[in-house]
Coordinates of C-alpha atoms in Angstrom, one line a residue:
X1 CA 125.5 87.3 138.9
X2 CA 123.1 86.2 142.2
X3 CA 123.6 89.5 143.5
X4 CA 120.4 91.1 144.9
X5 CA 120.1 94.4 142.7
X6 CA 118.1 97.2 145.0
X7 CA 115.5 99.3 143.2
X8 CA 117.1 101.8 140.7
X9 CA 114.2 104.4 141.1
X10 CA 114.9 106.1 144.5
X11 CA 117.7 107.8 144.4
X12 CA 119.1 110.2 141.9
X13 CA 118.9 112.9 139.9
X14 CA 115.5 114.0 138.7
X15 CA 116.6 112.4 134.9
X16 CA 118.4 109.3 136.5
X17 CA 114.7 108.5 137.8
X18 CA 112.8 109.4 134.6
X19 CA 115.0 107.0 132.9
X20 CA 114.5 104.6 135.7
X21 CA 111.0 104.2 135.4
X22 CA 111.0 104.0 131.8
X23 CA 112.7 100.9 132.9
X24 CA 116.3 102.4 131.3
X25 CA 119.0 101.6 134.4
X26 CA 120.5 105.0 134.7
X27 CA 123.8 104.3 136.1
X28 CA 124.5 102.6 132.2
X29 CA 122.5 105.6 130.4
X30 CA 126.0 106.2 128.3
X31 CA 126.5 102.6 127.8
X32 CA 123.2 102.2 125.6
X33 CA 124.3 105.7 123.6
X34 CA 127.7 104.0 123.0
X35 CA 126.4 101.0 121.5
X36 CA 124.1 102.7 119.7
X37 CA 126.8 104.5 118.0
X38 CA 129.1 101.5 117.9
X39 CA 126.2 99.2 116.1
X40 CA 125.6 101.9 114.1
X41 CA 129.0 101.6 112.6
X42 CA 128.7 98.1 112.5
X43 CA 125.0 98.7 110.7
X44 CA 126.1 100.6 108.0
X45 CA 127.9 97.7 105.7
X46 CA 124.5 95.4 106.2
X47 CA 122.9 96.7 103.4
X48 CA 125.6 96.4 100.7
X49 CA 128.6 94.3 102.1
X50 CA 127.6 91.0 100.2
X51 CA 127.7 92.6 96.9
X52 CA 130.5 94.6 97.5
X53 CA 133.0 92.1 98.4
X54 CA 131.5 90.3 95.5
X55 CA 132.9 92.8 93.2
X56 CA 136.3 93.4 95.2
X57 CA 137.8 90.3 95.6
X58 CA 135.1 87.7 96.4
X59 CA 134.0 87.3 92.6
X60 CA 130.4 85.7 93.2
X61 CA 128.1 86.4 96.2
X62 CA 128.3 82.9 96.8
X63 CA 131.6 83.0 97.6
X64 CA 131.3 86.3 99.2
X65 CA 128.4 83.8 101.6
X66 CA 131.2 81.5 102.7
X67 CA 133.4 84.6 103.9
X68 CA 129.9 85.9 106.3
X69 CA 129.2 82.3 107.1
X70 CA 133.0 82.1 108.4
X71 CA 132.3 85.6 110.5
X72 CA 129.2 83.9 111.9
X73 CA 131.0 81.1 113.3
X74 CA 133.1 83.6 114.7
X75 CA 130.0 85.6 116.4
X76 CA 128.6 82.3 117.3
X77 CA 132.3 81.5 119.3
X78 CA 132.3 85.3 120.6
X79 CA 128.7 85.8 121.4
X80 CA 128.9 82.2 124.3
X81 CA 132.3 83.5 125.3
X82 CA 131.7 87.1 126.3
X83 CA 129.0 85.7 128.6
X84 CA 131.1 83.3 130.4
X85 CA 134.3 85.7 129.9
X86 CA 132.0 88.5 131.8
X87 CA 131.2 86.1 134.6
X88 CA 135.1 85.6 134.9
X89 CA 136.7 89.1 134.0
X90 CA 133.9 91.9 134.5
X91 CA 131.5 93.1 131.4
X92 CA 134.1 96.3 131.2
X93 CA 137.5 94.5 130.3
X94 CA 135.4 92.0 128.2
X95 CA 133.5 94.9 126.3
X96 CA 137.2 96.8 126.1
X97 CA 138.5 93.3 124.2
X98 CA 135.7 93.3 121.6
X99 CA 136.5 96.5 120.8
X100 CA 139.9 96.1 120.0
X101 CA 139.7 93.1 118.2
X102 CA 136.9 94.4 115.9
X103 CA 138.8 97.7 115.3
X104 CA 141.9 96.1 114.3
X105 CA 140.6 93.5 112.1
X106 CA 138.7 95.7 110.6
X107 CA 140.8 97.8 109.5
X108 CA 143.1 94.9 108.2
X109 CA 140.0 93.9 106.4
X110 CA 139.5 97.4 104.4
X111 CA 143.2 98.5 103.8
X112 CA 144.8 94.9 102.8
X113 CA 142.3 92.3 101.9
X114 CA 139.9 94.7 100.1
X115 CA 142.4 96.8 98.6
X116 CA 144.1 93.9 97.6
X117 CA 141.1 91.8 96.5
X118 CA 142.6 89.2 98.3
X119 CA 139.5 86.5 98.6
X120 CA 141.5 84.4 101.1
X121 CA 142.9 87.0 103.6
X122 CA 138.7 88.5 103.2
X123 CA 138.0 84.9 104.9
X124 CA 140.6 85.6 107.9
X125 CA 140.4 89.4 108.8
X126 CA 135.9 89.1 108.2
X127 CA 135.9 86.4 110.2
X128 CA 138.3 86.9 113.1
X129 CA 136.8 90.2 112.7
X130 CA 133.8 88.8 114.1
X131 CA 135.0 88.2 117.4
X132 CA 134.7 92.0 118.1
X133 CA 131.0 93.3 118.4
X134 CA 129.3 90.5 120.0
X135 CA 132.2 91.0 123.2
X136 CA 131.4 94.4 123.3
X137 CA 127.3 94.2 122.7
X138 CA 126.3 91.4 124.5
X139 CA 129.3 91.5 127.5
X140 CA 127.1 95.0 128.2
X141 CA 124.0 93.2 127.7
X142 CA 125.4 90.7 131.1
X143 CA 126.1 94.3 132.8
X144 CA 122.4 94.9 132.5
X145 CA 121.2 91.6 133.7
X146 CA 123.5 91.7 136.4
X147 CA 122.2 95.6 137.4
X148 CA 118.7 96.0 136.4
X149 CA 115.4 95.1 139.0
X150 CA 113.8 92.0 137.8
X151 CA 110.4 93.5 137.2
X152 CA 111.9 95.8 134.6
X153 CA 114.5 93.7 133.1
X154 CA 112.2 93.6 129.9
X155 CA 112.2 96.8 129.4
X156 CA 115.9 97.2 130.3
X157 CA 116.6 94.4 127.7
X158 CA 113.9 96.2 125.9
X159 CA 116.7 99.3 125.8
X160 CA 119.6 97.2 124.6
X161 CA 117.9 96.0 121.5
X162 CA 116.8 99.5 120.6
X163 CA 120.4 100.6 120.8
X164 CA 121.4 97.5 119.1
X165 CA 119.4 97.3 116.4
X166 CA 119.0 101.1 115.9
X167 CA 122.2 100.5 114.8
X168 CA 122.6 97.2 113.2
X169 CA 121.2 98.2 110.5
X170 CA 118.6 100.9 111.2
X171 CA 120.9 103.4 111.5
X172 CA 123.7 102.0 109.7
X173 CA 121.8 101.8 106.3
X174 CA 120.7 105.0 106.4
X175 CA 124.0 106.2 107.3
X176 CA 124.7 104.1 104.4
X177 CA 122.4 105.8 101.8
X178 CA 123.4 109.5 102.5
X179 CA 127.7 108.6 102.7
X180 CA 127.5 106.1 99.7
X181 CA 126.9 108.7 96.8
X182 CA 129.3 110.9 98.0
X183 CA 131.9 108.5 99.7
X184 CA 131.5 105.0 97.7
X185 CA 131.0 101.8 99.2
X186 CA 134.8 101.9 100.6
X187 CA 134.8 105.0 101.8
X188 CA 132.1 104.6 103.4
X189 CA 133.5 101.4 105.2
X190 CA 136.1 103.6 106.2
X191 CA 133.5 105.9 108.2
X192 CA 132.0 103.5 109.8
X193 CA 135.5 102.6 111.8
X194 CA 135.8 106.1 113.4
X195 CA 132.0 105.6 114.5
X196 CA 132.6 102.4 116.4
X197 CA 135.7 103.5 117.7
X198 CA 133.9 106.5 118.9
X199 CA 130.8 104.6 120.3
X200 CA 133.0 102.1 122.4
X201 CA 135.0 104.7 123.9
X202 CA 131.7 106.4 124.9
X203 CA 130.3 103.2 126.6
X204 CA 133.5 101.9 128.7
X205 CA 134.9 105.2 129.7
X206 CA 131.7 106.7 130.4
X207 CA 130.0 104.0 132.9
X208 CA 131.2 104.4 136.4
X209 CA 128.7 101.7 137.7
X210 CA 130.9 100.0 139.4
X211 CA 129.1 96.0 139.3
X212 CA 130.5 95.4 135.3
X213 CA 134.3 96.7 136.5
X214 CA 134.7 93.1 138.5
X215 CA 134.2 89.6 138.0
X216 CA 130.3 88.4 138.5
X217 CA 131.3 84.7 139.4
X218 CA 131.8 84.0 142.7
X219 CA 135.6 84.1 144.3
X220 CA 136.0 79.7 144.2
X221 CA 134.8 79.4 140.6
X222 CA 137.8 78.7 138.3
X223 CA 138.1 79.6 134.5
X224 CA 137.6 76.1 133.2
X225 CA 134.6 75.8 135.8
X226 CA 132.7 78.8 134.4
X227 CA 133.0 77.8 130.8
X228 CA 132.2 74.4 131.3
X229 CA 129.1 75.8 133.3
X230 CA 128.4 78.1 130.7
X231 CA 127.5 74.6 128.4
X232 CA 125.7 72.1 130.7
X233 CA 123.5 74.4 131.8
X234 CA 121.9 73.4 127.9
X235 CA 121.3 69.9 129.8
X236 CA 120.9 70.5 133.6
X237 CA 118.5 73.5 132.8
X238 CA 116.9 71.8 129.5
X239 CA 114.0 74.9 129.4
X240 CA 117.2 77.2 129.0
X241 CA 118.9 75.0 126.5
X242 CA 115.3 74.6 124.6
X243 CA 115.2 78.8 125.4
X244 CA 118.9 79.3 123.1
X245 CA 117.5 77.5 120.7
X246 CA 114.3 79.8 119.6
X247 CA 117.2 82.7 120.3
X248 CA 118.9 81.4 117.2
X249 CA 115.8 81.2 115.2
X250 CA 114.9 84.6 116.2
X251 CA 117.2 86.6 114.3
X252 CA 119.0 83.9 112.2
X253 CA 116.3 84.9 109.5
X254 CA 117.5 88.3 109.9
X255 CA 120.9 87.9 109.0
X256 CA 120.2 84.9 106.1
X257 CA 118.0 87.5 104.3
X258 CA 120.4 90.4 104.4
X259 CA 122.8 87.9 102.1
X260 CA 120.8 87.3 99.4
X261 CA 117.7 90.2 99.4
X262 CA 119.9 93.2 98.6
X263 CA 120.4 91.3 94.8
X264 CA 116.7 90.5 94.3
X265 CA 115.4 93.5 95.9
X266 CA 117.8 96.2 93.9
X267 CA 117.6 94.1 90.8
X268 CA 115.6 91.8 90.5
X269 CA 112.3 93.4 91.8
X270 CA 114.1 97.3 90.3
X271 CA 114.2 98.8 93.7
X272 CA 117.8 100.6 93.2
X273 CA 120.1 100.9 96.1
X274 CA 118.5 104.0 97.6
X275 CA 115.1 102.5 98.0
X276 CA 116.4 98.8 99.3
X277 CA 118.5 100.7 102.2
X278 CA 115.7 102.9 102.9
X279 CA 113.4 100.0 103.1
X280 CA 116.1 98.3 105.5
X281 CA 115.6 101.5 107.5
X282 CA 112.4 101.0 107.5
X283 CA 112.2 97.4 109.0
X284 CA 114.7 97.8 111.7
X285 CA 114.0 101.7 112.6
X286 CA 110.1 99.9 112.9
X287 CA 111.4 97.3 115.6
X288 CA 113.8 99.6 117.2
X289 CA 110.7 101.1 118.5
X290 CA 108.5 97.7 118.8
X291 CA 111.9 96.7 121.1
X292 CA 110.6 99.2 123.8
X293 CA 106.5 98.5 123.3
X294 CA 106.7 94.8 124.0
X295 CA 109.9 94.9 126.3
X296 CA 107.3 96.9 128.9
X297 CA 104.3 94.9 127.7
X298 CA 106.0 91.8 128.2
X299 CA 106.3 92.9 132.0
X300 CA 103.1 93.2 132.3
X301 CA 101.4 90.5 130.3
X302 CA 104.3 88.2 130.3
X303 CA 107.3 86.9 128.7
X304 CA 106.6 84.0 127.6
X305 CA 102.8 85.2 126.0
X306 CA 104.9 88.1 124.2
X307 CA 107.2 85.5 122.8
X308 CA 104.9 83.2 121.4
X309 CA 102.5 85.4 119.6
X310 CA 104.1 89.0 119.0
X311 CA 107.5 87.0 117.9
X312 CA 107.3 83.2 116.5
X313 CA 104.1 83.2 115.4
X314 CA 104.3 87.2 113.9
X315 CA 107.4 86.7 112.4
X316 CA 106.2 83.2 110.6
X317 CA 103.6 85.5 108.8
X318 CA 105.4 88.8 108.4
X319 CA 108.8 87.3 106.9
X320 CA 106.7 85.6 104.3
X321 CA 105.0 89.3 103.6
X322 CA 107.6 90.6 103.3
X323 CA 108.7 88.5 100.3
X324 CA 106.4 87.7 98.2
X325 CA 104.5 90.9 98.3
X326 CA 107.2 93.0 96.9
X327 CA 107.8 90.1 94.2
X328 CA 104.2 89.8 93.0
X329 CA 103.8 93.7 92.9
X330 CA 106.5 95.3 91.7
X331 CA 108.7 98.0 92.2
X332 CA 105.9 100.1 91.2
X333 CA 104.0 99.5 94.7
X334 CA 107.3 100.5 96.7
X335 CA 104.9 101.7 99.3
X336 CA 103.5 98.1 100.1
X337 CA 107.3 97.0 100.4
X338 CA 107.7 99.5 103.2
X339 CA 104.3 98.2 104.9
X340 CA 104.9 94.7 105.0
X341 CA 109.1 95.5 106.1
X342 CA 107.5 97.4 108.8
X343 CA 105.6 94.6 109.9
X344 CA 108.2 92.3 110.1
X345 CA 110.5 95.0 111.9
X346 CA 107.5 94.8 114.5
X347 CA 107.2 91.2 114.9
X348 CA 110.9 90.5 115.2
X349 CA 110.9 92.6 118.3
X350 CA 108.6 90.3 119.9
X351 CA 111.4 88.0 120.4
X352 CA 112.8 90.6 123.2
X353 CA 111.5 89.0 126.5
X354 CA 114.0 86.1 125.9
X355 CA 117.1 88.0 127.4
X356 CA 114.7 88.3 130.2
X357 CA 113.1 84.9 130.6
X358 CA 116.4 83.0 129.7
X359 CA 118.5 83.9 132.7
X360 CA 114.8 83.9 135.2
X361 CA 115.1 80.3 134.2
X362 CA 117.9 79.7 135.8
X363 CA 118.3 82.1 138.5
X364 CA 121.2 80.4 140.8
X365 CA 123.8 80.6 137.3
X366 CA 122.4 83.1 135.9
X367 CA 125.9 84.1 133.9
X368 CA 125.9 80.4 132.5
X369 CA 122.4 81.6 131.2
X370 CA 123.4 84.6 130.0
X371 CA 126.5 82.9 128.2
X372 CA 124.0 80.3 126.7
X373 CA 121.9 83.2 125.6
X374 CA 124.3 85.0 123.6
X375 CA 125.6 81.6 121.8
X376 CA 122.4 81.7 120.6
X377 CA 122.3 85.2 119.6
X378 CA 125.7 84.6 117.9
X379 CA 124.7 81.5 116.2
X380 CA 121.7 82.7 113.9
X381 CA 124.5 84.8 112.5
X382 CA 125.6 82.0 111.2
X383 CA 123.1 79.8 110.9
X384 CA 121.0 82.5 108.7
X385 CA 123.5 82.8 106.3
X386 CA 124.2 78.9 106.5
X387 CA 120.8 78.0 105.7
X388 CA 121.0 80.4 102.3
X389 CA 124.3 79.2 101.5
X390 CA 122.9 75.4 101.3
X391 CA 119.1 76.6 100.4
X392 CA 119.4 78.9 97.6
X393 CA 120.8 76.6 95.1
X394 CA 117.9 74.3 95.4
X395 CA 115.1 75.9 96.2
X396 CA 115.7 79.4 95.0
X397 CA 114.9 82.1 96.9
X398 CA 111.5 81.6 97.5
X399 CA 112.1 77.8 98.9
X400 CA 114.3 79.9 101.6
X401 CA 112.0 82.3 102.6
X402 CA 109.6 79.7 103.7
X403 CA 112.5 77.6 105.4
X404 CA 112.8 80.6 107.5
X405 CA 109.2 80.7 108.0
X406 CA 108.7 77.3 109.3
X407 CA 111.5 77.9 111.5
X408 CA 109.7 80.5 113.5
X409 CA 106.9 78.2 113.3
X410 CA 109.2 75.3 115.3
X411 CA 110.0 78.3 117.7
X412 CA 106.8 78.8 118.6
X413 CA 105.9 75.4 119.8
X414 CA 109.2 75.8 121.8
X415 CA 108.1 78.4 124.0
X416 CA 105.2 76.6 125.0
X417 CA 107.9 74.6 126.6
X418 CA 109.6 77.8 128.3
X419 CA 107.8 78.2 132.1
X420 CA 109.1 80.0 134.7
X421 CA 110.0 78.2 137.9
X422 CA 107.1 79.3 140.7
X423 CA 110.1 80.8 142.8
X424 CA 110.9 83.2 140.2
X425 CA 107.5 84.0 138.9
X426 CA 106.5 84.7 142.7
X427 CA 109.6 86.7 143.1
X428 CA 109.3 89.0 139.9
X429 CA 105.5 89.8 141.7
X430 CA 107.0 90.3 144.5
X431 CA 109.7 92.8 143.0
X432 CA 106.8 94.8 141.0
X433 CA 104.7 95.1 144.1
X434 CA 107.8 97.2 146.2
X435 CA 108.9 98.9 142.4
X436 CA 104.9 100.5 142.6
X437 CA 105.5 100.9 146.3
X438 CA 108.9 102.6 145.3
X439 CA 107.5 105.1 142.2
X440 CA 104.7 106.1 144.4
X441 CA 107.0 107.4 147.0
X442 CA 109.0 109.3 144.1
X443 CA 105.7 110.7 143.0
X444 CA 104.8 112.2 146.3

């Protein structure tokens, strides 16, 4: 991944440069609209899918925890592999591999475990289901590192999160609100299968850029070599290692709160259904849009300022907002529920400049980077729900909430920690100094 990427905005058609300089690499324009539409079928059980295997086979949402704590250990596994896997194999085969796995395990999940109500093959086909979408998402999101210019890689990373989280769970809980009245909860599961399926296909048969169809290592580096790479970078590079960690606390929140909210927001605060998915729209269609505002801000005022205050120090506020407001008010003042969600939607997005600043932090192994990256990504999938799993019994749901808080408190003092090397702060000036040079000559 220490190939030298040219400038994206020169050449093309008249659209391929528009979606250059809004910092979109054109040549992997279908690859962001297929995962959009495969996170959006991956979105559209977030809302609900606690409860629901709750009431087909898991019994309590307790137990229905364990089986998404056991699929976040399976993301966390998934999400360090398909970095190191991409360095090895190419993004495209490693991308093509998620998606198989997640559609067949999937499927095993809905037509034998959940028709079944079969708690224990829910804990196998959930979790090895997990494997899937972190392969596909995040082996593209190495094809963008290894393909956009480094003074637009924020708002290129910038893109991938508004794809990803447009659809996980933006998209996917409104989907979710309009199909379940007329579907059900299964059926609706059942939807969201042809949508990923049709989303993948999208992304690796319709990118011919040719950099994520080949191995990003160099020739002499050996399978065992990479992986091992991918780890002690956490030690030989201790900024990126400090960097994976506030990438866990980032959006481990976000997937602890999605366990337990839906039951205290739907009944215990009287939302309904309805209004809790729309209010999950809400949040994440907010910081689909915040994705792209502070992915190009943080070019320009810097990644690791972005970070701190947008992100860490926003979210410590906003996450505690968007608790207790709704729980002192009432379901009666819906519209401050929507305000505060907003807010927090906002805020989360100013974690964005990481997939940017990680990898600059370690620009001669920038795939074991990338790898340590995505462990982190995959790891607040399970350390979100972990920390609710061990939390809630004790402290109640309010004792969690501010766990998760301080949390993104802790991250914030960590990114202090997170300075660029003075190589690769000059060399990001450098590259914005000939992109100007470059647009200007579009221009005229």
């Amino acid at each position: 991944m220490n190939q030298v990427t040219p400038p994206l905005s020169r050449s093309g058609s008249g659209f391929a440069r528009v979606l250059n300089r809004w910092g979109l690499p054109a040549p992997l324009f279908l690859g962001y609209a297929g995962l959009l539409l495969f996170m959006i079928g991956d979105g559209v059980e977030s809302g609900f899918i606690a409860p629901f295997m709750a009431d087909n086979g898991a019994g309590t949402e307790i137990k229905a925890s364990y089986v998404i704590t056991v699929y976040g250990v399976a993301v966390m596994l998934a999400s360090w592999l398909s970095g190191a896997l991409s360095d090895l194999w190419g993004p495209r085969r490693v991308m093509m591999i998620g998606l198989a796995i997640w559609l067949t395990f999937d499927v095993l999940f809905l037509a034998i475990a959940v028709s079944g109500e079969n708690y224990p093959l829910m804990l196998v086909f959930y979790g090895l289901r997990g494997f899937g979408y972190p392969m596909f998402a995040f082996g593209f999101l190495v094809w963008i590192t290894a393909v956009a210019p480094v003074a637009r890689l924020g708002a290129a990373v910038g893109w991938f999160y508004f794809a990803f989280t447009g659809g996980l769970p933006t998209l996917g809980a409104l989907v979710a609100s309009f199909t379940n009245p007329v579907l059900g909860q299964y059926g609706t599961l059942w939807a969201s299968v042809a949508l990923l399926a049709l989303g993948g296909l999208l992304a690796i048969f319709g990118v011919r850029q040719r950099t994520g169809y080949t191995r990003l290592a160099p020739p002499d580096v050996k399978p065992v070599q990479s992986l091992v790479s991918s780890v002690s970078i956490a030690w030989k590079k201790p900024r990126v290692g400090v960097g994976m960690l506030v990438r866990v606390i980032n959006t481990a929140p976000e997937f602890g709160m999605l366990v337990f909210f839906p039951t205290i927001f739907i009944e215990g605060i009287g939302f309904g259904e309805s209004r809790w998915l729309l209010l999950v729209s809400v949040i994440y269609g907010t910081n689909i849009f915040f994705n792209l505002i502070f992915g190009v801000l943080s070019d320009r005022i810097g990644w690791r300022t972005t970070i701190f205050w947008f992100g860490a120090i926003g979210c410590a506020i906003s996450i505690l907002l968007l608790y207790f407001v709704p729980v002192a008010m009432g379901a009666e003042y819906y519209w401050l529920a929507l305000l505060v969600g907003a807010l927090y939607g906002a805020t989360l997005a100013g974690f964005v400049p990481i997939s940017a600043l990680l990898p600059s932090l370690a620009p001669e192994n920038k795939g074991g980077a990338m790898a340590l990256l995505n462990l982190g990504a995959g790891a607040a999938a399970f350390v979100g729900p972990a920390i609710v799993s061990v939390f809630l019994g004790p402290l109640g749901a309010a004792g969690v909430v501010i766990v998760f808080a301080a949390l993104y408190l802790v991250a914030a003092v960590m990114v202090r920690y997170l300075k660029l090397p003075e190589e690769t702060a000059k060399a990001i000036e450098e590259d914005k100094s000939l992109q100007e040079v470059g647009e200007k000559v579009v221009t005229t």
